[in-house]
mmCIF file of C-alpha atoms in Angstrom:
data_model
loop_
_atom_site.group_PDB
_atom_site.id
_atom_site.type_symbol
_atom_site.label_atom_id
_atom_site.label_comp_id
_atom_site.label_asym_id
_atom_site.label_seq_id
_atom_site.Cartn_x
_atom_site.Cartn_y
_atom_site.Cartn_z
ATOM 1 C CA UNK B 1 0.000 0.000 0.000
ATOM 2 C CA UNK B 2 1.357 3.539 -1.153
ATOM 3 C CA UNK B 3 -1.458 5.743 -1.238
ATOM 4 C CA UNK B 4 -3.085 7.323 1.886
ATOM 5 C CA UNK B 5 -6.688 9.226 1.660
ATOM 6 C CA UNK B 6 -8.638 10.904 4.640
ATOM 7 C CA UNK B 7 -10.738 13.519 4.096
ATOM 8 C CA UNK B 8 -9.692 15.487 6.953
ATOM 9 C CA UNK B 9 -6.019 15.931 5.924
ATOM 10 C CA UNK B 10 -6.231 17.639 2.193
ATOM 11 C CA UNK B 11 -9.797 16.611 1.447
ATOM 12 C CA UNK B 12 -9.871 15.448 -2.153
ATOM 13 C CA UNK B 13 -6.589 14.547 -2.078
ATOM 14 C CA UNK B 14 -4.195 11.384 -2.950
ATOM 15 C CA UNK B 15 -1.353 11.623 -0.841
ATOM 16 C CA UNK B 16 1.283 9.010 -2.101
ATOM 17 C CA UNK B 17 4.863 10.081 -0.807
ATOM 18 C CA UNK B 18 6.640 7.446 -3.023
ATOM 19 C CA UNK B 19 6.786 10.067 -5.455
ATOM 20 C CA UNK B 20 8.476 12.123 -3.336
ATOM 21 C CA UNK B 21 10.931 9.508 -3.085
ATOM 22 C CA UNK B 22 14.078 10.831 -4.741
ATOM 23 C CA UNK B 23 13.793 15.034 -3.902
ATOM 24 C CA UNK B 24 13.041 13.392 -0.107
ATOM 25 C CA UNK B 25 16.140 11.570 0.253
ATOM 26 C CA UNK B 26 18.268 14.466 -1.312
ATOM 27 C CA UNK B 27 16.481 17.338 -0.187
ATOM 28 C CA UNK B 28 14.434 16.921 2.947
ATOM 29 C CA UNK B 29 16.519 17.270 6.151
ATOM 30 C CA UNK B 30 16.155 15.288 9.206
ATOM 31 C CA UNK B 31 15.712 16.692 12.593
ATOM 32 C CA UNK B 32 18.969 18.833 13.541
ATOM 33 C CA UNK B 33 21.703 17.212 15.768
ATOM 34 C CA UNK B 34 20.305 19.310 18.863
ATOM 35 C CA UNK B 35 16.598 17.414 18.181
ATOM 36 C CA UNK B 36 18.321 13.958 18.704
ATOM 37 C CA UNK B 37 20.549 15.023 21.522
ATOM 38 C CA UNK B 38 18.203 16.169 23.545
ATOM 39 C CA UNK B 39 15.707 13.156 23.086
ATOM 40 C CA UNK B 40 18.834 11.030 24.156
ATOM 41 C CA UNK B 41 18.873 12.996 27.091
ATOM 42 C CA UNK B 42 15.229 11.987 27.688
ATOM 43 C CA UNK B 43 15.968 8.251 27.607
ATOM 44 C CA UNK B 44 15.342 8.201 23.519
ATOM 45 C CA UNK B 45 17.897 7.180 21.465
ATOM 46 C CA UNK B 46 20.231 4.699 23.683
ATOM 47 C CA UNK B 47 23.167 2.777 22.853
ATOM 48 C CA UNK B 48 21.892 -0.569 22.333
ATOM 49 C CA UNK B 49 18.145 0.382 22.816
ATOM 50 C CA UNK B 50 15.602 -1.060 20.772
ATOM 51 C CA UNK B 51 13.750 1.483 18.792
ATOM 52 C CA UNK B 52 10.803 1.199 16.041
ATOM 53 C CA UNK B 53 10.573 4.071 13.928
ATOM 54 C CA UNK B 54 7.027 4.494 12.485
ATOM 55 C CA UNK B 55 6.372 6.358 9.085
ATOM 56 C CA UNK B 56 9.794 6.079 8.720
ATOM 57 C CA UNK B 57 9.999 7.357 5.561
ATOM 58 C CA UNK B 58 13.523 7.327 3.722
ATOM 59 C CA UNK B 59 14.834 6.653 7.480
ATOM 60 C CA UNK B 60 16.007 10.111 8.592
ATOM 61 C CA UNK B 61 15.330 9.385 11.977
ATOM 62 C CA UNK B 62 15.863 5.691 11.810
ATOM 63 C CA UNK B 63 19.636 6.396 10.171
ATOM 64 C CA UNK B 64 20.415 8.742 13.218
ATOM 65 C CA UNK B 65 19.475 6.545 15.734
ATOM 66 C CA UNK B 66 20.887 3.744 14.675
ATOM 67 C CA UNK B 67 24.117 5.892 13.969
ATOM 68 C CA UNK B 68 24.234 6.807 18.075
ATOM 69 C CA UNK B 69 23.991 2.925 18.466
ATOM 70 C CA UNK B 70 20.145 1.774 18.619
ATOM 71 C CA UNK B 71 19.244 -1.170 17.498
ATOM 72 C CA UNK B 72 16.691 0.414 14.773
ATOM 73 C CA UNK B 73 13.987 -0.999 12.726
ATOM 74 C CA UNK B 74 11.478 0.996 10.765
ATOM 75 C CA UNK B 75 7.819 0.523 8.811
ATOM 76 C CA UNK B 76 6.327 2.508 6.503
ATOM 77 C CA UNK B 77 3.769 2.112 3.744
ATOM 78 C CA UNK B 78 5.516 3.660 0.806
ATOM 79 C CA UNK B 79 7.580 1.615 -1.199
ATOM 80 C CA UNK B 80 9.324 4.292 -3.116
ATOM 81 C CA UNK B 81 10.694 5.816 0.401
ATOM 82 C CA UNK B 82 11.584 2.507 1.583
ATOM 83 C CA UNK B 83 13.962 1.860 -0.949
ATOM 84 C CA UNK B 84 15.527 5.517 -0.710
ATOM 85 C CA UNK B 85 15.744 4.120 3.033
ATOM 86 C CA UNK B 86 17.575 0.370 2.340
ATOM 87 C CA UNK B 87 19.643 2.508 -0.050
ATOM 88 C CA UNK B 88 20.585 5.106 2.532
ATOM 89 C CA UNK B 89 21.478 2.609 5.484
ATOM 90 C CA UNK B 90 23.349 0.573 2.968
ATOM 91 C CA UNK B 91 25.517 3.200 1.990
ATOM 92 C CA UNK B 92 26.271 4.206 6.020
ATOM 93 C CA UNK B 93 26.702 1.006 6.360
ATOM 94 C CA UNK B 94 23.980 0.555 8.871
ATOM 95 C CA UNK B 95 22.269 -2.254 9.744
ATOM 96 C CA UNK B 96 18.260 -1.406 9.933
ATOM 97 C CA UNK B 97 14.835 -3.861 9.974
ATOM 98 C CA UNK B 98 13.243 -1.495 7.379
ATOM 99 C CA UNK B 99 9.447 -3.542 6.442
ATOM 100 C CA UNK B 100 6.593 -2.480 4.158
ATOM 101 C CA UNK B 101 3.941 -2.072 6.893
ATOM 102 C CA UNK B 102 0.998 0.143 8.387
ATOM 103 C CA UNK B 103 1.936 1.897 11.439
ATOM 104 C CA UNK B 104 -1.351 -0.016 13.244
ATOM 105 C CA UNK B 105 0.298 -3.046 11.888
ATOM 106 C CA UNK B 106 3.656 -3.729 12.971
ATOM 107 C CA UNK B 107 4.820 -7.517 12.096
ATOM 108 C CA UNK B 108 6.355 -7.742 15.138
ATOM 109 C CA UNK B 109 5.855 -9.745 18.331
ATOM 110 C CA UNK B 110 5.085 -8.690 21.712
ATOM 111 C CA UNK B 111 8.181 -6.493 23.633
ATOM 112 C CA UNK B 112 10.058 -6.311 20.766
ATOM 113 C CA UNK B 113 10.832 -2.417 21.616
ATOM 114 C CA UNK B 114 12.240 -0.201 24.334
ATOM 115 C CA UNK B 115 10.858 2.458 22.349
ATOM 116 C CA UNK B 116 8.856 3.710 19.451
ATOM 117 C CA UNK B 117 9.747 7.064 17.632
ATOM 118 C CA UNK B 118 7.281 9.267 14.962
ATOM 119 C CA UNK B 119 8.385 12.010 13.616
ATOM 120 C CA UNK B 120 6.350 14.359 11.578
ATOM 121 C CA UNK B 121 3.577 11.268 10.551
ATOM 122 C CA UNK B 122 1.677 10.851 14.107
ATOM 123 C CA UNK B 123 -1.438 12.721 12.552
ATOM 124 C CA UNK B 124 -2.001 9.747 9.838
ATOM 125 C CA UNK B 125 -2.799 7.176 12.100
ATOM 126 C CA UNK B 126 -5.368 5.333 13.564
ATOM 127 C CA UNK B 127 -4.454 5.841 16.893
ATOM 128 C CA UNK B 128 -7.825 3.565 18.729
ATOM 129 C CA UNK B 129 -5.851 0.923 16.724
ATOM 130 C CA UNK B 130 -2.247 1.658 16.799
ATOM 131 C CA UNK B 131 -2.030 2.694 21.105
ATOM 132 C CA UNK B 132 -3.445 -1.276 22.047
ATOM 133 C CA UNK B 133 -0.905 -2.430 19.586
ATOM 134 C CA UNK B 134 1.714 0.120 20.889
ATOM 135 C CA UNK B 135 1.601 -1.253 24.117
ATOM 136 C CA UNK B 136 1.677 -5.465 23.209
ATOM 137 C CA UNK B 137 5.357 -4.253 21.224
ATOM 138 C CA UNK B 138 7.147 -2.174 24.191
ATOM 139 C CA UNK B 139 8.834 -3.620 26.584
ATOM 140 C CA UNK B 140 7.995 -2.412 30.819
ATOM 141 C CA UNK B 141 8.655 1.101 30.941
ATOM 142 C CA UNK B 142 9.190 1.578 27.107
ATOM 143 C CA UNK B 143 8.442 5.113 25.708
ATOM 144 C CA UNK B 144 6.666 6.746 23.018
ATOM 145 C CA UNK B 145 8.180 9.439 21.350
ATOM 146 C CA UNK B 146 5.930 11.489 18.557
ATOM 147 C CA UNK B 147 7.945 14.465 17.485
ATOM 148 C CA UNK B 148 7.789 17.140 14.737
ATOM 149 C CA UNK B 149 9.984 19.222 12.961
ATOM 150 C CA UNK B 150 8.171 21.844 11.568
ATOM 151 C CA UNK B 151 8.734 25.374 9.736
ATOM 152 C CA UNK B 152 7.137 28.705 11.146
ATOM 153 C CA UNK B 153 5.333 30.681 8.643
ATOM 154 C CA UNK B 154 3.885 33.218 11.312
ATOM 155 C CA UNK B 155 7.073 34.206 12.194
ATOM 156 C CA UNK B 156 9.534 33.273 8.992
ATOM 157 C CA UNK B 157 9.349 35.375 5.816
ATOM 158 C CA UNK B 158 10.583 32.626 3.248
ATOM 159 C CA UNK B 159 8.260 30.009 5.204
ATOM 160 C CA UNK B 160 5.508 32.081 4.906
ATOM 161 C CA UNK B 161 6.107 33.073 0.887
ATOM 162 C CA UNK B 162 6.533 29.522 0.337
ATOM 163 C CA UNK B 163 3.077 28.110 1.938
ATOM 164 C CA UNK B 164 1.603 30.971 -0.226
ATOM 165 C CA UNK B 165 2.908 29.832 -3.468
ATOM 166 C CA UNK B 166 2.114 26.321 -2.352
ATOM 167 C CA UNK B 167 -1.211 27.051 -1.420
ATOM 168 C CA UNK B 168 -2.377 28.569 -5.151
ATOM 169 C CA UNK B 169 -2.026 25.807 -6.750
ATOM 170 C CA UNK B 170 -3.376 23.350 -3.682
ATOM 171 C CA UNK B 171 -5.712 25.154 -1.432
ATOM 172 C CA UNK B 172 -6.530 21.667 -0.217
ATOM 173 C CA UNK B 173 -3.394 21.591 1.654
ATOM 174 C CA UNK B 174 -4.018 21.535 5.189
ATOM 175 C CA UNK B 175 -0.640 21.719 6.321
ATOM 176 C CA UNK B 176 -0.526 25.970 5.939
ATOM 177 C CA UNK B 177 -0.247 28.463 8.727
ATOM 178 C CA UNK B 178 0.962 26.797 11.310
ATOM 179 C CA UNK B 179 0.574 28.939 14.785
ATOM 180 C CA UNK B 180 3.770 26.977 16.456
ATOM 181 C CA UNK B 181 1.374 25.560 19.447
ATOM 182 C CA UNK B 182 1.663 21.991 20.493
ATOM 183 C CA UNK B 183 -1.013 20.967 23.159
ATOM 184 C CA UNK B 184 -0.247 19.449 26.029
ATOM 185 C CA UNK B 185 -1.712 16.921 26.688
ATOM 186 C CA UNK B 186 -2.274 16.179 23.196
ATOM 187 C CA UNK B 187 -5.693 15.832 22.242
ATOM 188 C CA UNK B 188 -5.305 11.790 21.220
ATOM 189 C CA UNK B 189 -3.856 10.864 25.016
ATOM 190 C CA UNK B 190 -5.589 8.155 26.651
ATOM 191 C CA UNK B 191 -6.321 7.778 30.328
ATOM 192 C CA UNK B 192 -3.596 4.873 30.185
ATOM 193 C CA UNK B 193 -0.460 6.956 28.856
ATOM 194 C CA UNK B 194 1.354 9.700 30.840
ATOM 195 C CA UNK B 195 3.881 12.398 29.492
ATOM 196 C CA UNK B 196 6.971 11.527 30.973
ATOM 197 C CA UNK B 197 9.084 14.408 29.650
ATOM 198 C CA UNK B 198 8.343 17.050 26.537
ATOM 199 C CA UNK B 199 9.973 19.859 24.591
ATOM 200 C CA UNK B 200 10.006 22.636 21.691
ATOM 201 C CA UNK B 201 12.735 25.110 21.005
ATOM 202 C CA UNK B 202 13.246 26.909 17.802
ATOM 203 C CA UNK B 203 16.832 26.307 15.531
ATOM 204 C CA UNK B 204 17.121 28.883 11.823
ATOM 205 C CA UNK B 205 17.954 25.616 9.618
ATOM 206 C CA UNK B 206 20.379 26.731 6.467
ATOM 207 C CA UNK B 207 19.350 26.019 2.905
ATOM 208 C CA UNK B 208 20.605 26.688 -0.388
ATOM 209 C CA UNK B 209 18.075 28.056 -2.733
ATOM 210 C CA UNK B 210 17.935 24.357 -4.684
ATOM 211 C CA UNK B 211 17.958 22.540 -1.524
ATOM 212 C CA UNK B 212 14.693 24.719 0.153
ATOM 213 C CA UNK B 213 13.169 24.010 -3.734
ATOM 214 C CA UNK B 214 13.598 20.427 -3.434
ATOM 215 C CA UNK B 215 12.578 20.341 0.426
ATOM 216 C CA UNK B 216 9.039 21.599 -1.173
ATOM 217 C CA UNK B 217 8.757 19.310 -3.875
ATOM 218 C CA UNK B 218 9.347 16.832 -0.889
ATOM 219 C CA UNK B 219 6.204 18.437 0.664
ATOM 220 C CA UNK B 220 2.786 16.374 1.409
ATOM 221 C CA UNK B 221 1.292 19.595 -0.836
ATOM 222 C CA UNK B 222 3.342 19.409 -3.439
ATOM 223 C CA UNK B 223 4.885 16.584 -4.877
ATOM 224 C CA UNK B 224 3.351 13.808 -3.183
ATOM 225 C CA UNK B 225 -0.495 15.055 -4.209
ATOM 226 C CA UNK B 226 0.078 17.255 -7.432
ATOM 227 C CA UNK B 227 0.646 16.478 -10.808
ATOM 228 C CA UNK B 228 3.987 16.960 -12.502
ATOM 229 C CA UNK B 229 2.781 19.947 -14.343
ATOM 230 C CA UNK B 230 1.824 21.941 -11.285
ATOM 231 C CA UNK B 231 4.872 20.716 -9.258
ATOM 232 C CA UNK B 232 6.793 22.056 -11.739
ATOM 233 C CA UNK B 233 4.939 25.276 -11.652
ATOM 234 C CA UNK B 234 5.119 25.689 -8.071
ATOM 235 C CA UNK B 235 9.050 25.014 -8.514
ATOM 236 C CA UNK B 236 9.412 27.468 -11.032
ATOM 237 C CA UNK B 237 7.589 30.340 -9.170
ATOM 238 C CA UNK B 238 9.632 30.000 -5.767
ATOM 239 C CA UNK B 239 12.441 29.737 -7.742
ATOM 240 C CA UNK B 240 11.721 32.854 -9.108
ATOM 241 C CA UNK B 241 10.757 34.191 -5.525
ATOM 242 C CA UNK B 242 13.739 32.749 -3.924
ATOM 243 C CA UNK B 243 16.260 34.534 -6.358
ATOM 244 C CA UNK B 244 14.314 38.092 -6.019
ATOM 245 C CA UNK B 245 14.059 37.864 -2.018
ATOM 246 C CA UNK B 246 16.450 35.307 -0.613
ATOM 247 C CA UNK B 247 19.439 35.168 -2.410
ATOM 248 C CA UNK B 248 21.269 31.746 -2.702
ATOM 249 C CA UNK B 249 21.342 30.684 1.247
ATOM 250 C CA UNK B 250 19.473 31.587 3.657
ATOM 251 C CA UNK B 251 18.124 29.887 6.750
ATOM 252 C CA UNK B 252 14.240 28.993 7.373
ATOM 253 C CA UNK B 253 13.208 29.282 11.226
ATOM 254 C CA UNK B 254 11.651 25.545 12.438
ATOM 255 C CA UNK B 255 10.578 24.267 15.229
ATOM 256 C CA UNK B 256 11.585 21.044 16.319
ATOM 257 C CA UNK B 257 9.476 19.096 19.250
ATOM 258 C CA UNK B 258 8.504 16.046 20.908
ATOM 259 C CA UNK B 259 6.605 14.731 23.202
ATOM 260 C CA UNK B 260 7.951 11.352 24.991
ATOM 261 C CA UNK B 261 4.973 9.417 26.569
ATOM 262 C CA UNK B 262 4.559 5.887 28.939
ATOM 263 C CA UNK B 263 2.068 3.930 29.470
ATOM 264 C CA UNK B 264 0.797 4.059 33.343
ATOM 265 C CA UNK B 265 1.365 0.813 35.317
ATOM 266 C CA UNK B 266 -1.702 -1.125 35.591
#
């Protein structure tokens, strides 16, 4: 399974990342160094630790974690970013249990994990199907860590140019105007999880003009829902935009976050 539809995220829309697959990989950065060591900090991220990724994409966070010496696997449903991922590991020569696989349907046995990382997918799933399953996989006293790492177009010129480029030729896209809130607790906590630790800061990430362009053609508005005409049109106009107002590199303000969860003892 590739494609993912639900009429509350860009109603009308197809969203199928593997055809994001190859600007993803190049263009779309991971979480910045800071992100990663402060979830290590927060018991996330372990030497030897056993850590499912979910929506793992082309393995950004899977590839970091197993890099600080996890023992990594990751699931996703798109084929096309799975194989940027296997190609990426291979490469680093890391070893990661990458599998085609819903996040609500993890082919693994009971306390396989010391802890489950999403990053930046969390709002796709079912989560009255995936939490029960969630807790069957981690071990005692695993943790959940759902995390973003998200642009601010209220606050960052180039962010907020972008989204409006992006947004004339799909005003489906829900992702748009985000106010930089995360609510705690989040609205999908059950009475049977507790926050164990959380936070949010704000990092300028550096681009080049071509890496930004790609990073949007990497976007769930762009290249994973549009036709190649209009991608091609929205890449053409913030290129355009990009060389009149932000020169060749620049930095886009983001805010990274996460929130790192338990389940209560029974």
């Amino acid at each position: 399974m590739t494609i993912y539809r639900d009429d509350a995220i860009d109603p009308g829309r197809a969203i199928d990342w593997s055809r994001t697959s190859a600007d993803y990989a190049r263009h779309r950065p991971g979480p910045p160094d800071s992100f990663f060591a402060r979830l290590r900090a927060l018991g996330v991220g372990l030497p030897g630790q056993r850590i499912l990724d979910l929506g793992t994409g082309t393995g950004l966070i899977a590839r970091h974690l197993a890099k600080q010496g996890a023992q990594v696997a990751g699931i996703d449903i798109a084929t096309g970013q799975l194989a940027e991922a296997r190609r990426s590991a291979e490469e680093e020569g890391l070893a990661i249990d990458f599998r085609e696989a819903p996040a609500e349907d993890p082919p693994f046995p009971e306390r396989s994990f010391d802890a489950v990382t999403a990053n930046q997918c969390w709002l796709y799933f079912n989560k009255a199907r995936l939490l029960p399953r969630l807790r069957r996989l981690l071990a005692p006293g695993g943790l959940i860590a759902v995390s973003h790492f998200s642009w601010l177009p209220r606050r960052d010129p180039i962010a907020a140019a972008t989204e409006a480029i992006v947004l004339k030729h799909n005003p489906a896209w829900t992702g748009k105007d985000w106010d930089g809130e995360v609510p705690l607790p989040p609205a999908w906590m059950t009475p049977d999880l507790e926050i164990r630790s959380f936070f949010a800061y704000d990092e300028a990430i550096p681009f080049t003009a071509e890496g930004w362009r790609g990073r949007i053609r990497a976007c769930r508005g762009v290249g994973a829902s549009l036709e190649p005409d209009a991608v091609a049109a929205v890449d053409r106009e913030l290129a355009q935009w990009l060389a009149t107002h932000a020169g060749e590199r620049f930095t886009v303000l983001h805010r990274p976050d996460a929130t790192i969860l338990g389940f209560r003892v029974d």
